Amino acid sequence: MIYALNAVDEKLRPSVGQKTMNIAWMRQHGLAVPDGFVIGADVYHEAIKYNGYENILYDLSIQVPNREDELLRFSSLMVQSILALEFPEPVIQEIKRFWDEMGSPAVVVRFSDFGNGLSVTNYTGRLRGATNVKEFNEILLGIKLSWSKLWTEEAIRFRQSLGYSHQRLLMAVIVQRYVEGEVSGLLYTANPRNNRSDQVVIRSTWGLGEALVRDEVRPDHWVLDTDGSIYQASIMVKHDLRQSISDPRRSGSERSPVPAELRTVSTLEEGQISELLNIASLLIDSFPGEPQVVEWTYVSKKLFLLQLRPLGTMYPRIDNLPEDDTQREESRIYLQFNQLIGTRAPFTPLGLSLWSRLLCGVMEEFTGKPQPDEPSWLSRAGNRLWIDITNQLLLPPKRSFLLSIVKDRRPEGNGLLSRTLLQYRSNIRSMGTTIGDIRWRLIWRNRAVGFRSPTKAAFRLKKSGSEMIAVLEKGSSGITTLAAALSWLDNSVPLIARMLLDQVSYAIPALISLAKIEAEMKRWPVQPLELDSFRQLPYNNPIFEIARHLYVASTYYLESNRELTEEHSDLYGLTRYIYHYGLCDFDPGSKRWHEERNLVESLIEALNVMKENPDHSLDTIRALAQQMADHVPKLADKYRGIFARKQMEYYCSVAKALAGSEQQILETITQIVAIIRRVFVQIGADMELRGSLEKAEAIFMLSLEELHGDNSGWARLSQENKLNYEAEQARTLVPWLLISSGEALYSETSDLPHNQICGLPLNGGVYTGKVRVITEESLPYAERGEVYVINHFNAEWDQKLNYAGALILEREETNSYLGVLGRIFATPAVRGVTHAAEILHDGMMVRIDGRTGLVTILEMPPGSSEVNEGSDETIIPTQA
């Protein structure tokens, strides 16, 4: 139950947690780590049983409220219950024995890990432990305080946001000798700002590292190449900053001004930087492909390592880089396929391997050449697919097109897929003589039909999809074994690929027409209407079919008089919602819309709102499309002449007739994936009965390659894959592009208008609200839902910051305390917005995009001046 740190081994992992295992690993490798002991997670459970709280806490943990005021009261009750616990006498004596054997020194009481697999979220890294604890009774109190952190409001919300259970939570607690650091900091074995794994980052400050971890100081900062050369060094001028030092009068620490003689001096000497770089090299070799962050301190020039944990914000690298050395030296650029098809979510392992095969099948149809199992142009990283676009960037026409995609900040990616395919088709004429495939003659014929008779093309688009669905439905009937399912899927992939190319070929005229209209509109001094009325018009109108089935199947919900939501108050919004979150789910491992109770409830509420708003109807959207068709040619005549008018009339007629063709393709793909899901759910249920899998759904946590292998390891593999998948699900920030070096690119931010500023993305999401610049004086007046602008941090602000609608941070660090806070509450957040507190003023209406780092000023407060540029940072640069 209680173990010395030097006695911890692998078999104790479930009891002591991953953080303790990391400390034990450092000790085993001869690194200087303060000695101590760990109170195992089972002690928490024993203490609850000893006090007779077991049933009470268990019952409370399954009745967690959702309303904010009730959640606050619930959290307070749970924390008070934990703090009131009394330790069993044998536990007290055992803790006292370990402390006495250390010499009864001052100690640090730290958290290890939550139970139920929460260690993968890296949540505990942001919780502050008790430092410089001098009395034994305070050690016992520190242990209970650690346990109580399981039930703070933010911890409860965090578990709810990730879908983790509140029941039977456990936590291990580490007690270590306290060392009073003169210089402390963090060592990153990769650069968290740009995702580069060939760079090491060191951040340091005078005194204890507590102030640095909690963003209360501006640290010195070094970026080094792994070969030891300094890439960047910034020594901060420490005016009016306070360091964290031990409190000599009692337990804990206090803030003390940085002495004048140290304010312009580097906190680290050259030899210390080299020593830390050696530690980084050891960790890079020991944890290949798994960047780490180390908390360290120097005491009388001796280095102590305090904590080691994974750098959870780093995005994984591409997994199948070219093996040829000459190609490895060249930078390869990869575009994310998931976002191209309109989803930011990762694929399950089965979905990942399925889409790899489908894309290879499409490429075989496209080129007429067989594709290898792992083609060099298609890679995997972070449970997502990535397409190598390096060769396309070498060709000027394709380069300009792909760069325009990168600059496109719209979250919807459906149009990006279609425009990418359109770009490939634009080069088909020169390729036709070399490919010589009959399929392409058909595609050109289908494209011609779309321009000559778009109504006929729309009919054929729907018909081809219906025919393919019928073929797959017939072929999937009667499948009862895994071997039969895998064989059916292998035979179906070429048919699906051919159908997808057919569908795209019919839709090409609509895409070309939209591109022509958009290009022409950019020539005019006015923008008459958005093209979304053409793009989003549901051609086959599946909404009412869905509504009909929902009304039949949901009598209970309709009769329960549930509170209506205004989130989807019009048919247009509802259409987009269903397509992006209900219908267009391209992963067979994800439940369909009719399988998800919460989604069904939300759709029903939205449909009820739609009934209350008859003005918002499909006719309204069609009227917008008609208005576009009437308005655009007239403007073309006015600004470009009669010839341009005739062209615009033609393109508008094609676009209008084929409106919704993208949605039609997406709906067909979704139906195909739904058929595949149904087959594998049935097979998974059979495997569950046979004992091969723990649950039927676990089949989706196995790739097709693994399902072809030996069934003896399926249960273990599915569990391992599930942990990786859930970690990627929790990731809120996903790049658009990856470089073979590991660098991640999120957006293009050059040439911004005067009302926009840009930092770095931190936490995904878009939010619009009023600005509040947060200082000690302004914090009491901050209102719920405002956009909080923060240039420094005070530890007492914790609870208030929970109510921010969004965060704009001047600092760049991804793993900063505020950054983690934003991710915990899924708060849209942008980092590294230089001088945000000077540029933005209280009352400004702004929109922040946590996916791109873009901040747009929508409205200035009354009497305020224009946006200013700010001033230069006060740093002392050093040359590499």
CSV table of C-alpha atoms in Angstrom, one decimal, residues 14-297:
chain,number,residue,atom,x,y,z
A,14,PRO,CA,-1.7,0.0,-11.1
A,15,SER,CA,-1.3,1.1,-7.5
A,16,VAL,CA,1.3,3.9,-7.8
A,17,GLY,CA,0.3,5.5,-11.2
A,18,GLN,CA,2.4,6.6,-14.2
A,19,LYS,CA,3.9,9.7,-12.6
A,20,THR,CA,5.5,7.6,-9.9
A,21,MET,CA,6.7,5.1,-12.5
A,22,ASN,CA,8.4,7.9,-14.3
A,23,ILE,CA,10.2,9.1,-11.1
A,24,ALA,CA,11.2,5.5,-10.4
A,25,TRP,CA,12.6,5.3,-14.0
A,26,MET,CA,14.7,8.3,-13.5
A,27,ARG,CA,16.2,6.9,-10.3
A,28,GLN,CA,16.9,3.6,-11.9
A,29,HIS,CA,18.9,5.4,-14.6
A,30,GLY,CA,21.1,7.1,-12.1
A,31,LEU,CA,19.6,10.6,-12.3
A,32,ALA,CA,19.5,12.8,-9.2
A,33,VAL,CA,15.9,12.5,-7.9
A,34,PRO,CA,14.9,13.5,-4.3
A,35,ASP,CA,14.1,10.4,-2.2
A,36,GLY,CA,10.7,9.7,-0.9
A,37,PHE,CA,7.7,7.2,-0.8
A,38,VAL,CA,4.3,6.8,-2.5
A,39,ILE,CA,0.9,6.2,-0.9
A,40,GLY,CA,-0.7,3.7,-3.2
A,41,ALA,CA,-4.1,4.3,-4.8
A,42,ASP,CA,-5.7,1.5,-2.7
A,43,VAL,CA,-5.1,3.6,0.5
A,44,TYR,CA,-7.7,6.0,-0.7
A,45,HIS,CA,-10.2,3.2,-1.0
A,46,GLU,CA,-9.2,1.8,2.4
A,47,ALA,CA,-9.7,5.2,4.1
A,48,ILE,CA,-13.1,5.5,2.6
A,49,LYS,CA,-14.1,2.1,3.9
A,50,TYR,CA,-12.6,2.8,7.3
A,51,ASN,CA,-14.8,5.9,7.7
A,52,GLY,CA,-18.0,4.1,6.4
A,53,TYR,CA,-18.2,6.4,3.4
A,54,GLU,CA,-18.0,3.7,0.7
A,55,ASN,CA,-21.7,3.5,-0.1
A,56,ILE,CA,-22.3,7.3,0.4
A,57,LEU,CA,-19.5,8.4,-2.0
A,58,TYR,CA,-20.4,5.7,-4.5
A,59,ASP,CA,-24.1,6.8,-4.5
A,60,LEU,CA,-23.1,10.4,-4.9
A,61,SER,CA,-20.7,9.7,-7.7
A,62,ILE,CA,-23.4,8.3,-9.9
A,63,GLN,CA,-25.7,11.3,-9.3
A,64,VAL,CA,-23.5,14.1,-10.5
A,65,PRO,CA,-25.6,17.1,-11.5
A,66,ASN,CA,-25.2,19.0,-14.8
A,67,ARG,CA,-26.5,22.4,-13.7
A,68,GLU,CA,-23.7,24.7,-12.7
A,69,ASP,CA,-25.0,25.9,-9.3
A,70,GLU,CA,-25.9,22.3,-8.3
A,71,LEU,CA,-22.5,21.1,-9.5
A,72,LEU,CA,-20.8,23.6,-7.3
A,73,ARG,CA,-22.7,22.5,-4.3
A,74,PHE,CA,-22.1,18.9,-5.1
A,75,SER,CA,-18.3,19.5,-5.5
A,76,SER,CA,-18.1,21.3,-2.2
A,77,LEU,CA,-19.9,18.5,-0.4
A,78,MET,CA,-17.6,15.8,-1.9
A,79,VAL,CA,-14.4,17.8,-1.0
A,80,GLN,CA,-15.6,18.3,2.5
A,81,SER,CA,-16.3,14.6,2.8
A,82,ILE,CA,-12.8,13.7,1.7
A,83,LEU,CA,-11.1,16.3,4.0
A,84,ALA,CA,-13.1,14.9,7.0
A,85,LEU,CA,-11.7,11.4,6.5
A,86,GLU,CA,-9.7,9.8,9.3
A,87,PHE,CA,-6.8,7.5,8.5
A,88,PRO,CA,-6.6,3.9,9.8
A,89,GLU,CA,-4.0,3.8,12.6
A,90,PRO,CA,-1.8,1.3,10.7
A,91,VAL,CA,-1.7,3.6,7.7
A,92,ILE,CA,-0.6,6.5,9.9
A,93,GLN,CA,2.1,4.5,11.5
A,94,GLU,CA,3.4,3.3,8.1
A,95,ILE,CA,3.5,6.8,6.7
A,96,LYS,CA,5.3,8.0,9.9
A,97,ARG,CA,7.9,5.2,9.6
A,98,PHE,CA,8.8,6.1,6.0
A,99,TRP,CA,9.1,9.8,6.9
A,100,ASP,CA,11.3,9.0,9.9
A,101,GLU,CA,13.6,6.8,7.8
A,102,MET,CA,14.1,9.8,5.5
A,103,GLY,CA,15.2,11.9,8.6
A,104,SER,CA,11.8,13.7,9.0
A,105,PRO,CA,12.7,16.4,6.5
A,106,ALA,CA,10.5,19.0,4.8
A,107,VAL,CA,8.7,17.3,2.0
A,108,VAL,CA,6.6,17.9,-1.1
A,109,VAL,CA,3.2,16.2,-1.4
A,110,ARG,CA,2.4,15.6,-5.1
A,111,PHE,CA,-0.4,14.0,-7.0
A,112,SER,CA,0.4,10.9,-9.1
A,113,ASP,CA,-2.5,9.7,-11.3
A,114,PHE,CA,-6.2,9.4,-11.4
A,115,GLY,CA,-7.8,6.0,-11.7
A,116,ASN,CA,-9.9,4.8,-14.7
A,117,GLY,CA,-7.1,5.5,-17.2
A,118,LEU,CA,-7.2,9.3,-16.7
A,119,SER,CA,-3.4,9.4,-16.6
A,120,VAL,CA,-3.4,9.6,-20.4
A,121,THR,CA,-5.0,13.0,-20.3
A,122,ASN,CA,-2.1,14.6,-18.5
A,123,TYR,CA,-4.6,16.4,-16.3
A,124,THR,CA,-2.8,16.0,-13.0
A,125,GLY,CA,0.2,17.8,-14.3
A,126,ARG,CA,-1.5,21.1,-13.7
A,127,LEU,CA,-2.6,20.5,-10.1
A,128,ARG,CA,-0.4,22.2,-7.5
A,129,GLY,CA,0.8,20.0,-4.6
A,130,ALA,CA,1.8,21.1,-1.1
A,131,THR,CA,5.4,22.3,-0.9
A,132,ASN,CA,7.9,22.7,2.0
A,133,VAL,CA,5.7,20.6,4.3
A,134,LYS,CA,7.4,20.5,7.7
A,135,GLU,CA,5.0,18.9,10.1
A,136,PHE,CA,3.7,15.3,10.1
A,137,ASN,CA,0.0,16.3,10.5
A,138,GLU,CA,0.4,18.6,7.5
A,139,ILE,CA,1.6,15.6,5.5
A,140,LEU,CA,-1.6,13.7,6.3
A,141,LEU,CA,-3.6,16.8,5.4
A,142,GLY,CA,-1.7,17.2,2.2
A,143,ILE,CA,-2.6,13.6,1.3
A,144,LYS,CA,-6.3,14.3,1.9
A,145,LEU,CA,-6.1,17.5,-0.1
A,146,SER,CA,-4.7,15.5,-3.0
A,147,TRP,CA,-7.6,13.1,-2.8
A,148,SER,CA,-10.1,15.9,-2.6
A,149,LYS,CA,-8.8,17.2,-6.0
A,150,LEU,CA,-10.7,14.3,-7.5
A,151,TRP,CA,-13.9,16.2,-6.7
A,152,THR,CA,-13.2,19.8,-7.5
A,153,GLU,CA,-15.6,21.4,-10.0
A,154,GLU,CA,-13.0,21.5,-12.8
A,155,ALA,CA,-12.0,17.8,-12.3
A,156,ILE,CA,-15.7,16.7,-12.4
A,157,ARG,CA,-16.3,18.7,-15.6
A,158,PHE,CA,-13.1,17.4,-17.1
A,159,ARG,CA,-14.2,13.8,-16.6
A,160,GLN,CA,-17.6,14.5,-17.9
A,161,SER,CA,-16.2,16.2,-21.1
A,162,LEU,CA,-14.2,13.0,-21.8
A,163,GLY,CA,-17.0,10.6,-20.8
A,164,TYR,CA,-15.0,9.0,-17.9
A,165,SER,CA,-16.8,7.4,-15.0
A,166,HIS,CA,-16.9,9.1,-11.6
A,167,GLN,CA,-17.3,5.8,-9.8
A,168,ARG,CA,-14.5,4.1,-7.9
A,169,LEU,CA,-11.9,6.8,-8.5
A,170,LEU,CA,-8.5,6.3,-7.1
A,171,MET,CA,-5.4,8.4,-6.8
A,172,ALA,CA,-1.8,7.7,-5.7
A,173,VAL,CA,0.1,10.4,-3.8
A,174,ILE,CA,3.9,11.0,-3.8
A,175,VAL,CA,5.8,12.3,-0.8
A,176,GLN,CA,9.4,13.5,-1.7
A,177,ARG,CA,12.2,15.3,0.1
A,178,TYR,CA,11.8,19.0,-0.5
A,179,VAL,CA,14.8,20.7,-2.3
A,180,GLU,CA,15.0,24.5,-2.2
A,181,GLY,CA,15.9,25.4,-5.8
A,182,GLU,CA,17.9,28.5,-6.6
A,183,VAL,CA,17.1,28.1,-10.3
A,184,SER,CA,14.2,26.0,-11.6
A,185,GLY,CA,12.5,25.3,-14.8
A,186,LEU,CA,11.2,22.9,-17.5
A,187,LEU,CA,13.0,20.9,-20.1
A,188,TYR,CA,11.1,19.8,-23.3
A,189,THR,CA,12.6,17.1,-25.5
A,190,ALA,CA,10.7,18.6,-28.4
A,191,ASN,CA,9.5,22.1,-29.3
A,192,PRO,CA,5.8,22.3,-28.2
A,193,ARG,CA,5.3,25.5,-30.2
A,194,ASN,CA,5.9,24.1,-33.7
A,195,ASN,CA,5.8,20.3,-33.0
A,196,ARG,CA,9.5,19.9,-34.1
A,197,SER,CA,11.1,16.9,-32.5
A,198,ASP,CA,14.6,17.9,-33.6
A,199,GLN,CA,14.6,20.8,-31.1
A,200,VAL,CA,14.9,21.0,-27.3
A,201,VAL,CA,13.4,23.8,-25.3
A,202,ILE,CA,14.6,25.0,-21.9
A,203,ARG,CA,12.6,27.5,-19.7
A,204,SER,CA,14.0,28.7,-16.4
A,205,THR,CA,13.4,31.2,-13.6
A,206,TRP,CA,15.0,32.2,-10.3
A,207,GLY,CA,13.7,30.4,-7.2
A,208,LEU,CA,11.2,27.5,-7.2
A,209,GLY,CA,9.6,26.2,-10.4
A,210,GLU,CA,6.1,26.6,-8.9
A,211,ALA,CA,5.7,30.1,-10.2
A,212,LEU,CA,6.9,29.0,-13.7
A,213,VAL,CA,4.5,26.1,-13.9
A,214,ARG,CA,1.6,28.4,-12.9
A,215,ASP,CA,2.5,31.1,-15.4
A,216,GLU,CA,3.3,33.7,-12.8
A,217,VAL,CA,6.7,34.7,-14.2
A,218,ARG,CA,8.2,35.3,-17.7
A,219,PRO,CA,11.1,32.8,-17.9
A,220,ASP,CA,14.3,32.8,-19.8
A,221,HIS,CA,13.9,30.7,-22.9
A,222,TRP,CA,16.3,28.6,-25.0
A,223,VAL,CA,15.6,26.7,-28.2
A,224,LEU,CA,18.4,24.3,-29.1
A,225,ASP,CA,18.9,21.9,-31.9
A,226,THR,CA,19.5,18.3,-30.7
A,227,ASP,CA,23.1,18.6,-31.8
A,228,GLY,CA,23.6,21.3,-29.1
A,229,SER,CA,23.7,24.5,-31.2
A,230,ILE,CA,21.5,27.3,-29.9
A,231,TYR,CA,18.7,28.2,-32.3
A,232,GLN,CA,17.2,30.9,-30.2
A,233,ALA,CA,17.9,32.4,-26.7
A,234,SER,CA,15.9,35.1,-24.9
A,235,ILE,CA,17.0,36.4,-21.5
A,236,MET,CA,14.0,38.3,-20.1
A,237,VAL,CA,14.5,41.6,-18.2
A,238,LYS,CA,12.9,40.7,-14.9
A,239,HIS,CA,11.5,44.1,-13.9
A,240,ASP,CA,9.0,43.9,-11.0
A,241,LEU,CA,8.9,40.1,-11.2
A,242,ARG,CA,8.7,38.0,-8.0
A,243,GLN,CA,10.4,34.7,-7.5
A,244,SER,CA,9.0,31.8,-5.5
A,245,ILE,CA,11.1,30.9,-2.5
A,246,SER,CA,10.6,28.8,0.7
A,247,ASP,CA,8.8,30.4,3.6
A,248,PRO,CA,11.2,30.1,6.5
A,249,ARG,CA,8.5,30.7,9.1
A,250,ARG,CA,6.1,28.0,8.2
A,251,SER,CA,5.3,25.4,5.5
A,252,GLY,CA,4.7,26.5,2.0
A,253,SER,CA,6.4,29.2,-0.1
A,254,GLU,CA,6.2,32.9,-0.5
A,255,ARG,CA,6.9,35.5,-3.3
A,256,SER,CA,9.9,37.6,-3.1
A,257,PRO,CA,11.2,40.4,-5.5
A,258,VAL,CA,14.0,39.3,-7.8
A,259,PRO,CA,17.2,41.0,-6.5
A,260,ALA,CA,18.2,44.0,-8.7
A,261,GLU,CA,21.6,42.4,-9.6
A,262,LEU,CA,19.8,39.3,-11.1
A,263,ARG,CA,17.2,41.0,-13.2
A,264,THR,CA,19.3,41.2,-16.4
A,265,VAL,CA,21.4,38.1,-15.7
A,266,SER,CA,20.8,34.7,-17.4
A,267,THR,CA,19.4,32.2,-14.9
A,268,LEU,CA,21.6,29.4,-16.5
A,269,GLU,CA,25.2,29.1,-17.2
A,270,GLU,CA,26.6,27.5,-20.3
A,271,GLY,CA,27.6,24.3,-18.5
A,272,GLN,CA,24.1,23.9,-17.0
A,273,ILE,CA,22.5,24.2,-20.5
A,274,SER,CA,24.8,21.5,-21.7
A,275,GLU,CA,23.9,19.3,-18.7
A,276,LEU,CA,20.2,19.7,-19.4
A,277,LEU,CA,20.8,19.0,-23.1
A,278,ASN,CA,22.5,15.7,-22.1
A,279,ILE,CA,19.4,14.8,-20.0
A,280,ALA,CA,17.2,15.5,-23.1
A,281,SER,CA,19.4,13.3,-25.3
A,282,LEU,CA,18.9,10.4,-22.8
A,283,LEU,CA,15.2,10.9,-22.8
A,284,ILE,CA,15.0,11.1,-26.6
A,285,ASP,CA,16.9,7.8,-26.9
A,286,SER,CA,14.8,6.1,-24.1
A,287,PHE,CA,11.4,7.3,-25.3
A,288,PRO,CA,11.6,7.4,-29.2
A,289,GLY,CA,8.7,9.2,-30.7
A,290,GLU,CA,7.3,10.1,-27.3
A,291,PRO,CA,8.4,13.7,-26.4
A,292,GLN,CA,8.8,14.3,-22.6
A,293,VAL,CA,8.8,17.3,-20.3
A,294,VAL,CA,10.9,17.4,-17.2
A,295,GLU,CA,10.6,19.6,-14.1
A,296,TRP,CA,14.1,20.3,-12.7
A,297,THR,CA,15.9,22.5,-10.2
